[in-house]
């Protein structure tokens, strides 16, 4: 698996559309970096109440991710939403990738 291949992270047709919308090469970086201070401000200063149980939210999120986004699209359209799943499908890395995504989900969920 070649992780340096840009088509795995951003297919050519999307890259053309992005280049059409944002003329400057730095626009993509600016667009994704500008939000960081705003999000940090909200995380630090906004009061949040901790829910009594996280089970319902986690079940909904994992259910939506696993059933609809990945598998339903693959079985109805025959394509994966992300090319990395096409590359790993049928290998031992497919399960490992999904497991890593689930672990990251729990990490970021409780990091809020």
mmCIF file of C-alpha atoms in Angstrom:
data_model
loop_
_atom_site.group_PDB
_atom_site.id
_atom_site.type_symbol
_atom_site.label_atom_id
_atom_site.label_comp_id
_atom_site.label_asym_id
_atom_site.label_seq_id
_atom_site.Cartn_x
_atom_site.Cartn_y
_atom_site.Cartn_z
ATOM 1 C CA UNK A 1 0.000 0.000 0.000
ATOM 2 C CA UNK A 2 1.429 3.351 -1.049
ATOM 3 C CA UNK A 3 0.402 5.972 1.508
ATOM 4 C CA UNK A 4 2.142 8.754 -0.420
ATOM 5 C CA UNK A 5 -0.339 8.487 -3.281
ATOM 6 C CA UNK A 6 -2.481 11.645 -3.166
ATOM 7 C CA UNK A 7 -5.458 9.953 -4.831
ATOM 8 C CA UNK A 8 -6.068 8.009 -1.614
ATOM 9 C CA UNK A 9 -6.626 11.194 0.349
ATOM 10 C CA UNK A 10 -7.977 13.523 -2.343
ATOM 11 C CA UNK A 11 -9.181 12.103 -5.687
ATOM 12 C CA UNK A 12 -8.402 14.018 -8.889
ATOM 13 C CA UNK A 13 -11.987 15.111 -9.569
ATOM 14 C CA UNK A 14 -12.271 16.632 -6.098
ATOM 15 C CA UNK A 15 -8.847 18.252 -6.457
ATOM 16 C CA UNK A 16 -9.984 19.934 -9.702
ATOM 17 C CA UNK A 17 -13.129 21.221 -7.991
ATOM 18 C CA UNK A 18 -11.081 22.477 -5.044
ATOM 19 C CA UNK A 19 -8.645 24.245 -7.354
ATOM 20 C CA UNK A 20 -11.587 25.849 -9.136
ATOM 21 C CA UNK A 21 -13.002 27.218 -5.866
ATOM 22 C CA UNK A 22 -9.749 28.284 -4.262
ATOM 23 C CA UNK A 23 -7.333 29.989 -6.637
ATOM 24 C CA UNK A 24 -4.407 30.372 -4.242
ATOM 25 C CA UNK A 25 -2.523 27.180 -3.273
ATOM 26 C CA UNK A 26 -2.460 28.278 0.359
ATOM 27 C CA UNK A 27 -6.264 28.626 0.528
ATOM 28 C CA UNK A 28 -6.762 25.028 1.622
ATOM 29 C CA UNK A 29 -4.267 25.436 4.443
ATOM 30 C CA UNK A 30 -5.775 28.760 5.515
ATOM 31 C CA UNK A 31 -9.298 27.346 5.389
ATOM 32 C CA UNK A 32 -8.476 24.418 7.658
ATOM 33 C CA UNK A 33 -6.140 26.279 10.018
ATOM 34 C CA UNK A 34 -8.296 29.345 10.639
ATOM 35 C CA UNK A 35 -10.883 27.316 12.550
ATOM 36 C CA UNK A 36 -8.386 26.038 15.151
ATOM 37 C CA UNK A 37 -8.363 29.144 17.420
ATOM 38 C CA UNK A 38 -12.157 29.352 17.301
ATOM 39 C CA UNK A 39 -12.594 25.715 18.282
ATOM 40 C CA UNK A 40 -9.992 25.974 21.038
ATOM 41 C CA UNK A 41 -11.752 29.068 22.415
ATOM 42 C CA UNK A 42 -15.046 27.163 22.543
ATOM 43 C CA UNK A 43 -13.534 24.060 24.157
ATOM 44 C CA UNK A 44 -11.766 26.080 26.848
ATOM 45 C CA UNK A 45 -14.404 28.665 27.767
ATOM 46 C CA UNK A 46 -17.818 27.155 27.028
ATOM 47 C CA UNK A 47 -19.525 25.539 29.997
ATOM 48 C CA UNK A 48 -20.706 22.029 29.307
ATOM 49 C CA UNK A 49 -22.781 19.655 31.351
ATOM 50 C CA UNK A 50 -21.591 16.087 31.397
ATOM 51 C CA UNK A 51 -24.344 13.679 30.298
ATOM 52 C CA UNK A 52 -25.440 10.955 32.700
ATOM 53 C CA UNK A 53 -24.571 8.238 30.219
ATOM 54 C CA UNK A 54 -22.566 8.290 27.013
ATOM 55 C CA UNK A 55 -23.833 4.898 25.853
ATOM 56 C CA UNK A 56 -26.700 6.207 23.730
ATOM 57 C CA UNK A 57 -24.545 8.734 21.882
ATOM 58 C CA UNK A 58 -21.765 6.246 21.248
ATOM 59 C CA UNK A 59 -24.200 3.636 19.943
ATOM 60 C CA UNK A 60 -25.809 6.122 17.590
ATOM 61 C CA UNK A 61 -22.497 7.362 16.274
ATOM 62 C CA UNK A 62 -20.959 3.929 15.743
ATOM 63 C CA UNK A 63 -24.163 2.598 14.234
ATOM 64 C CA UNK A 64 -24.393 5.445 11.778
ATOM 65 C CA UNK A 65 -20.742 5.203 10.842
ATOM 66 C CA UNK A 66 -20.631 1.442 10.383
ATOM 67 C CA UNK A 67 -23.973 0.718 8.779
ATOM 68 C CA UNK A 68 -24.796 3.699 6.661
ATOM 69 C CA UNK A 69 -21.631 5.453 5.634
ATOM 70 C CA UNK A 70 -19.373 2.513 4.911
ATOM 71 C CA UNK A 71 -21.358 -0.622 4.247
ATOM 72 C CA UNK A 72 -24.642 0.645 2.822
ATOM 73 C CA UNK A 73 -22.833 2.757 0.256
ATOM 74 C CA UNK A 74 -20.544 -0.125 -0.664
ATOM 75 C CA UNK A 75 -23.347 -2.664 -1.070
ATOM 76 C CA UNK A 76 -25.682 -0.367 -3.011
ATOM 77 C CA UNK A 77 -23.185 1.499 -5.195
ATOM 78 C CA UNK A 78 -20.272 -0.928 -5.223
ATOM 79 C CA UNK A 79 -17.814 1.777 -4.212
ATOM 80 C CA UNK A 80 -16.171 2.725 -0.953
ATOM 81 C CA UNK A 81 -16.477 6.280 0.290
ATOM 82 C CA UNK A 82 -12.733 6.534 0.732
ATOM 83 C CA UNK A 83 -10.198 4.872 -1.585
ATOM 84 C CA UNK A 84 -8.210 3.578 1.404
ATOM 85 C CA UNK A 85 -11.059 1.126 2.099
ATOM 86 C CA UNK A 86 -10.915 -0.143 -1.485
ATOM 87 C CA UNK A 87 -7.198 -0.798 -1.093
ATOM 88 C CA UNK A 88 -7.541 -2.584 2.252
ATOM 89 C CA UNK A 89 -10.756 -4.498 1.433
ATOM 90 C CA UNK A 90 -10.106 -8.225 1.605
ATOM 91 C CA UNK A 91 -6.869 -7.862 3.559
ATOM 92 C CA UNK A 92 -6.068 -8.040 7.243
ATOM 93 C CA UNK A 93 -5.654 -4.260 7.263
ATOM 94 C CA UNK A 94 -9.370 -3.686 6.585
ATOM 95 C CA UNK A 95 -10.423 -4.783 10.066
ATOM 96 C CA UNK A 96 -7.403 -3.069 11.610
ATOM 97 C CA UNK A 97 -8.313 0.212 9.929
ATOM 98 C CA UNK A 98 -11.887 0.066 11.224
ATOM 99 C CA UNK A 99 -10.666 -0.819 14.693
ATOM 100 C CA UNK A 100 -8.259 2.131 14.654
ATOM 101 C CA UNK A 101 -11.077 4.464 13.589
ATOM 102 C CA UNK A 102 -13.256 3.210 16.445
ATOM 103 C CA UNK A 103 -10.445 3.742 18.966
ATOM 104 C CA UNK A 104 -9.883 7.261 17.632
ATOM 105 C CA UNK A 105 -13.606 7.930 17.905
ATOM 106 C CA UNK A 106 -13.609 7.039 21.620
ATOM 107 C CA UNK A 107 -10.477 9.083 22.227
ATOM 108 C CA UNK A 108 -11.868 12.214 20.594
ATOM 109 C CA UNK A 109 -15.312 11.718 22.127
ATOM 110 C CA UNK A 110 -13.945 11.749 25.673
ATOM 111 C CA UNK A 111 -11.381 14.458 24.887
ATOM 112 C CA UNK A 112 -14.173 16.999 24.450
#
